[in-house]
mmCIF file of N, CA and C in Angstrom:
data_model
loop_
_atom_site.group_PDB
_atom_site.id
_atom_site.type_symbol
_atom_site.label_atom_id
_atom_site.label_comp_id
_atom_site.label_asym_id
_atom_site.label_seq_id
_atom_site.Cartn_x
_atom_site.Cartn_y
_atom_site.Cartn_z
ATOM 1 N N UNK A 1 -25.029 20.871 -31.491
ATOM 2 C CA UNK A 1 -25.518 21.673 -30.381
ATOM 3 C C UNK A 1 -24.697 22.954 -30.283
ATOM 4 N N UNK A 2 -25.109 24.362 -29.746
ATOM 5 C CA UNK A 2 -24.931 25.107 -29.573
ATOM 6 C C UNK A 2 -24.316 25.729 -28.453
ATOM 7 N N UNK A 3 -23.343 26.301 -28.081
ATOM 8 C CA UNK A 3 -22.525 26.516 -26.782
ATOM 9 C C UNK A 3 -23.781 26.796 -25.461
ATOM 10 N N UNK A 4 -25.036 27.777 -26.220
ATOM 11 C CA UNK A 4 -26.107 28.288 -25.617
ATOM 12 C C UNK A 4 -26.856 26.873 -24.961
ATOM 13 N N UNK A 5 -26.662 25.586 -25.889
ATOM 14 C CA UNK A 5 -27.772 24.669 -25.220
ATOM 15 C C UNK A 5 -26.664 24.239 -24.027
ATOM 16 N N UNK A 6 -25.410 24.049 -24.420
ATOM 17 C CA UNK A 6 -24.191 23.454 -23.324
ATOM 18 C C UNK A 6 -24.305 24.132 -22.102
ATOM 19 N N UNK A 7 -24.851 25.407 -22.060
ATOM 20 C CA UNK A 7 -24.747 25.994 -21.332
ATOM 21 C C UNK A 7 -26.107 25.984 -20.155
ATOM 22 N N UNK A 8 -27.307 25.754 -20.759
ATOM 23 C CA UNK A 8 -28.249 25.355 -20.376
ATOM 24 C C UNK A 8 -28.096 24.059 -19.590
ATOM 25 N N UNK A 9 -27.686 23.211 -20.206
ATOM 26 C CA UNK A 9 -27.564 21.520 -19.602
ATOM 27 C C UNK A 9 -26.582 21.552 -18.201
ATOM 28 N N UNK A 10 -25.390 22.776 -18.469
ATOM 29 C CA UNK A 10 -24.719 22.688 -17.504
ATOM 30 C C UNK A 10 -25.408 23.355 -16.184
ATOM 31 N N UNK A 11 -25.973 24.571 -16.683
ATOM 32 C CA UNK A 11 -26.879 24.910 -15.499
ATOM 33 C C UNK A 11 -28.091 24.533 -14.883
ATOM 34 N N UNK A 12 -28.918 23.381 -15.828
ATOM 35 C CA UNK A 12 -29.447 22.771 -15.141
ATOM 36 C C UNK A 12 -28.695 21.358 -14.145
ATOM 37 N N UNK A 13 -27.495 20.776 -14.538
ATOM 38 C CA UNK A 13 -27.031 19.772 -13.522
ATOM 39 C C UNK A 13 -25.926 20.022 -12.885
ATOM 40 N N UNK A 14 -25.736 21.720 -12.584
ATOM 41 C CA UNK A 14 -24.342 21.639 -12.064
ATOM 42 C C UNK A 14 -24.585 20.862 -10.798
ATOM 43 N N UNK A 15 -25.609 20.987 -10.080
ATOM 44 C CA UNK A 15 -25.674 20.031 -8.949
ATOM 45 C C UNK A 15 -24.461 18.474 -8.959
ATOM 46 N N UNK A 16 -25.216 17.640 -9.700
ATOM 47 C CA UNK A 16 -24.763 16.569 -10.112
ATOM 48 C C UNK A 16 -23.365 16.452 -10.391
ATOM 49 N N UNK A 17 -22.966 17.913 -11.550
ATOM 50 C CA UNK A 17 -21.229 17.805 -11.799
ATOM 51 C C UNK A 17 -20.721 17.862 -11.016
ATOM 52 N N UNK A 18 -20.860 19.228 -9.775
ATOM 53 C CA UNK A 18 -20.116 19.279 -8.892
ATOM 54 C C UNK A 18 -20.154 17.752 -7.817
ATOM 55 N N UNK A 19 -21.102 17.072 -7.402
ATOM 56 C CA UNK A 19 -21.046 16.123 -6.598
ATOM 57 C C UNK A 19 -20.139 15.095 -7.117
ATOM 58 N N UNK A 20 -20.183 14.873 -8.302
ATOM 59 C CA UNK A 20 -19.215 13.717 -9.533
ATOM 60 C C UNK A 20 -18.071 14.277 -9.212
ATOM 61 N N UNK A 21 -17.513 15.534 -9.145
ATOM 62 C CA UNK A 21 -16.159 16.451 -9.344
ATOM 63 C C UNK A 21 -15.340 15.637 -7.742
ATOM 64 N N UNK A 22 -16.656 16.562 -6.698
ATOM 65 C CA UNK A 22 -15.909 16.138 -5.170
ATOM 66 C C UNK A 22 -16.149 14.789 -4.804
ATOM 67 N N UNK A 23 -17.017 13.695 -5.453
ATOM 68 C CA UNK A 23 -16.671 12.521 -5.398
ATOM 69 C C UNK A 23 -15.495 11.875 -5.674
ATOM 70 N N UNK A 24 -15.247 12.217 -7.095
ATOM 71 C CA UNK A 24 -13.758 12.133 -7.636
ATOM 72 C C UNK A 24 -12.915 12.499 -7.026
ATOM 73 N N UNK A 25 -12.383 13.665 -6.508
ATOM 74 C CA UNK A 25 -11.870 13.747 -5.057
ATOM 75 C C UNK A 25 -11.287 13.734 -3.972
ATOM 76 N N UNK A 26 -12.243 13.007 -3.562
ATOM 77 C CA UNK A 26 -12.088 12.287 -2.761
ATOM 78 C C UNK A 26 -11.641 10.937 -2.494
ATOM 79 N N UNK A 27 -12.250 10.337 -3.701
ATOM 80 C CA UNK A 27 -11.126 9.088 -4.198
ATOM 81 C C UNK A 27 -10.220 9.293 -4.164
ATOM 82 N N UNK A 28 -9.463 9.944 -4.659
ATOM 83 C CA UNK A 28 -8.493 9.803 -5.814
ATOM 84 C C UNK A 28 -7.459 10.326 -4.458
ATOM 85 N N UNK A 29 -8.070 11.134 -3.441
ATOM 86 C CA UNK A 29 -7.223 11.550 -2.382
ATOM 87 C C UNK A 29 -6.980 10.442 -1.346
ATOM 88 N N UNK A 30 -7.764 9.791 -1.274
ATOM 89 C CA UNK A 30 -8.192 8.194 -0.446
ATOM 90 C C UNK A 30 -7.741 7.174 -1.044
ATOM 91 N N UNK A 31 -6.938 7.079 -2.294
ATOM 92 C CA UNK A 31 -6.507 5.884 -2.909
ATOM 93 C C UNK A 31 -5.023 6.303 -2.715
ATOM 94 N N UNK A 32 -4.930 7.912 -2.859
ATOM 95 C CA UNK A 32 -3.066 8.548 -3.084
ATOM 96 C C UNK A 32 -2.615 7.799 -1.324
ATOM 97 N N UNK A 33 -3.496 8.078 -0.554
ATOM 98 C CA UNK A 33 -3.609 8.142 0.964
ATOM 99 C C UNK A 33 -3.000 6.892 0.960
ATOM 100 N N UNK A 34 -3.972 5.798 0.841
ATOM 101 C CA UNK A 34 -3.713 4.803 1.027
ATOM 102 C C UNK A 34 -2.463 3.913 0.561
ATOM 103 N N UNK A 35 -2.248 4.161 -1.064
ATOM 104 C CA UNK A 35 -0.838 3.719 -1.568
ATOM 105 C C UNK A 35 0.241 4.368 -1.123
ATOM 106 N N UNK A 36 0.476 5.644 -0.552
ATOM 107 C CA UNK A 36 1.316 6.160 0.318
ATOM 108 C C UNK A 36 1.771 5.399 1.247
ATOM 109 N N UNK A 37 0.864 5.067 1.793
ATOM 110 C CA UNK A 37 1.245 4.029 3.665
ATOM 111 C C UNK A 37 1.017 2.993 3.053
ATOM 112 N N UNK A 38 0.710 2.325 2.101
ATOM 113 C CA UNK A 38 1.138 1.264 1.969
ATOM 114 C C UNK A 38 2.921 1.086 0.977
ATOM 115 N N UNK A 39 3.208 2.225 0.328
ATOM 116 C CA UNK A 39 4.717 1.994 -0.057
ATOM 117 C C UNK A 39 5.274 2.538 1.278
ATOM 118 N N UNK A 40 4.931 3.290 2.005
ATOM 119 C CA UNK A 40 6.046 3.407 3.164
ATOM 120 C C UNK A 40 6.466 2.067 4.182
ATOM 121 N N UNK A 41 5.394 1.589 4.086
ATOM 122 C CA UNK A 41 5.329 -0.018 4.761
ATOM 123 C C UNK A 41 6.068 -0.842 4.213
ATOM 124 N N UNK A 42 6.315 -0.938 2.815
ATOM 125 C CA UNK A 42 6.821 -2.052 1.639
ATOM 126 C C UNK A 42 8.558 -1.298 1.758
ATOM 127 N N UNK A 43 8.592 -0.146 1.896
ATOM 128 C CA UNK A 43 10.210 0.475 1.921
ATOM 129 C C UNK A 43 10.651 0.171 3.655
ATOM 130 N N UNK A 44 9.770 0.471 4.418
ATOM 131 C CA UNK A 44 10.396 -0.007 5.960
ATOM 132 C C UNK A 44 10.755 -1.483 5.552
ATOM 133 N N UNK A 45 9.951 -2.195 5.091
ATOM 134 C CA UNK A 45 10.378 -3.608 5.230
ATOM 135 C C UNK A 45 11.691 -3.719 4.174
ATOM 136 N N UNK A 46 11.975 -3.513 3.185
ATOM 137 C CA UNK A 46 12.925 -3.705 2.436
ATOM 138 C C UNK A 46 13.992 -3.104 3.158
ATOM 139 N N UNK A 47 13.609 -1.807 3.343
ATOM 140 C CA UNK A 47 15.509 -1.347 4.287
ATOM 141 C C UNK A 47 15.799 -2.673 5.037
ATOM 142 N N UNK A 48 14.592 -3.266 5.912
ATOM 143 C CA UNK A 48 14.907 -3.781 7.122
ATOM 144 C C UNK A 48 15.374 -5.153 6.615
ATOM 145 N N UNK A 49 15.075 -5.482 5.582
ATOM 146 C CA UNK A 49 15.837 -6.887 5.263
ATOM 147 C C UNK A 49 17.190 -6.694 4.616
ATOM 148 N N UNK A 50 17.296 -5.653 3.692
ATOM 149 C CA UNK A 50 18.580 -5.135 3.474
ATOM 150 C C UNK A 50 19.747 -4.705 4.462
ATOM 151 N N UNK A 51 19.026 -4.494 5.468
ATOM 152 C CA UNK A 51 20.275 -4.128 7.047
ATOM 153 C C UNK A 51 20.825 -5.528 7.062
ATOM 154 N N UNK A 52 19.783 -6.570 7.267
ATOM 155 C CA UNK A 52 19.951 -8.465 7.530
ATOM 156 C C UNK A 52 20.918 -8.695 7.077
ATOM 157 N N UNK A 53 20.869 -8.314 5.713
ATOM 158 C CA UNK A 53 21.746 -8.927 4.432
ATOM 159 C C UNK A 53 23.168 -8.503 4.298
ATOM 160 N N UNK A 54 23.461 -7.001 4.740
ATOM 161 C CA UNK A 54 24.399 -6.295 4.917
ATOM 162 C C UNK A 54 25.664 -7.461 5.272
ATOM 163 N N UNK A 55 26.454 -7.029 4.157
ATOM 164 C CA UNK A 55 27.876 -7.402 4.840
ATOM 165 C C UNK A 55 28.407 -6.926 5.940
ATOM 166 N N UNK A 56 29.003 -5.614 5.858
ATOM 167 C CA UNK A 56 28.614 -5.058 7.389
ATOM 168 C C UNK A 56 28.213 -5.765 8.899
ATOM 169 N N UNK A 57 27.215 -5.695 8.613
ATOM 170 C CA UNK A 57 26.787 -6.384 9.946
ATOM 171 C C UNK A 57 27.093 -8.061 10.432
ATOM 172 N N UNK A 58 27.163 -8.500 9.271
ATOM 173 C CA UNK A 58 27.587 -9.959 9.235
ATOM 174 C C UNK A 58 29.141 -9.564 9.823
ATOM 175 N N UNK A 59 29.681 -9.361 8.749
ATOM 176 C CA UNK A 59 31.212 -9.100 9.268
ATOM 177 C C UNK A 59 31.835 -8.218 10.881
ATOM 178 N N UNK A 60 30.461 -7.833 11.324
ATOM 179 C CA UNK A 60 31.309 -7.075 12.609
ATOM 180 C C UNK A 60 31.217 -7.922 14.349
ATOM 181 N N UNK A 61 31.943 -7.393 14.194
ATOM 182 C CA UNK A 61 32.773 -8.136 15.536
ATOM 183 C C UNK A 61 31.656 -7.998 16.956
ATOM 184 N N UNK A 62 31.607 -9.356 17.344
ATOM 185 C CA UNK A 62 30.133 -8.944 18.112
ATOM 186 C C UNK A 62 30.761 -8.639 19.755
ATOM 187 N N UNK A 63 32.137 -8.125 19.682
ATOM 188 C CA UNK A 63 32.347 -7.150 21.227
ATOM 189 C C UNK A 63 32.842 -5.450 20.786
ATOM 190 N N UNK A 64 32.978 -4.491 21.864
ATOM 191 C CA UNK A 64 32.816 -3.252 21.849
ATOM 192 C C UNK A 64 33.974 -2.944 22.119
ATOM 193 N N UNK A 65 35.153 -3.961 22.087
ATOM 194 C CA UNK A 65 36.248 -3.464 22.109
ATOM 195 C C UNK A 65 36.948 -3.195 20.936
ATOM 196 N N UNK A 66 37.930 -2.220 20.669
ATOM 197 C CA UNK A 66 38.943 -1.486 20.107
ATOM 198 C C UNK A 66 40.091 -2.047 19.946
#
């Protein structure tokens, strides 16, 4: 095929490409979205069991005196 027919095919379905393009998208922005808040969720919880675990906190003295 000829760049001339590529060019034809594309202008008859740019409709279609472009809808495939911003479908894609939109996924792909809706999946980043989603695995985002879901690792921020999975790292809150790990700090928060890692504070638990802390020597630190085990070891400190449970009054406020000096």
């Amino acid at each position: 095929m000829s760049f001339l027919e590529y060019w034809a095919i594309l202008r008859r379905r740019w409709v279609l490409i472009a809808a495939i393009v911003v479908l894609d998208v939109l996924l792909s922005g809706f999946s980043y979205r989603r695995a985002n808040q879901a690792s921020g969720y999975q790292s809150c919880l790990t700090v928060y069991v890692a504070d638990l675990s802390a020597p630190s906190i085990v070891a400190a003295s449970s009054s406020l005196e000096t």
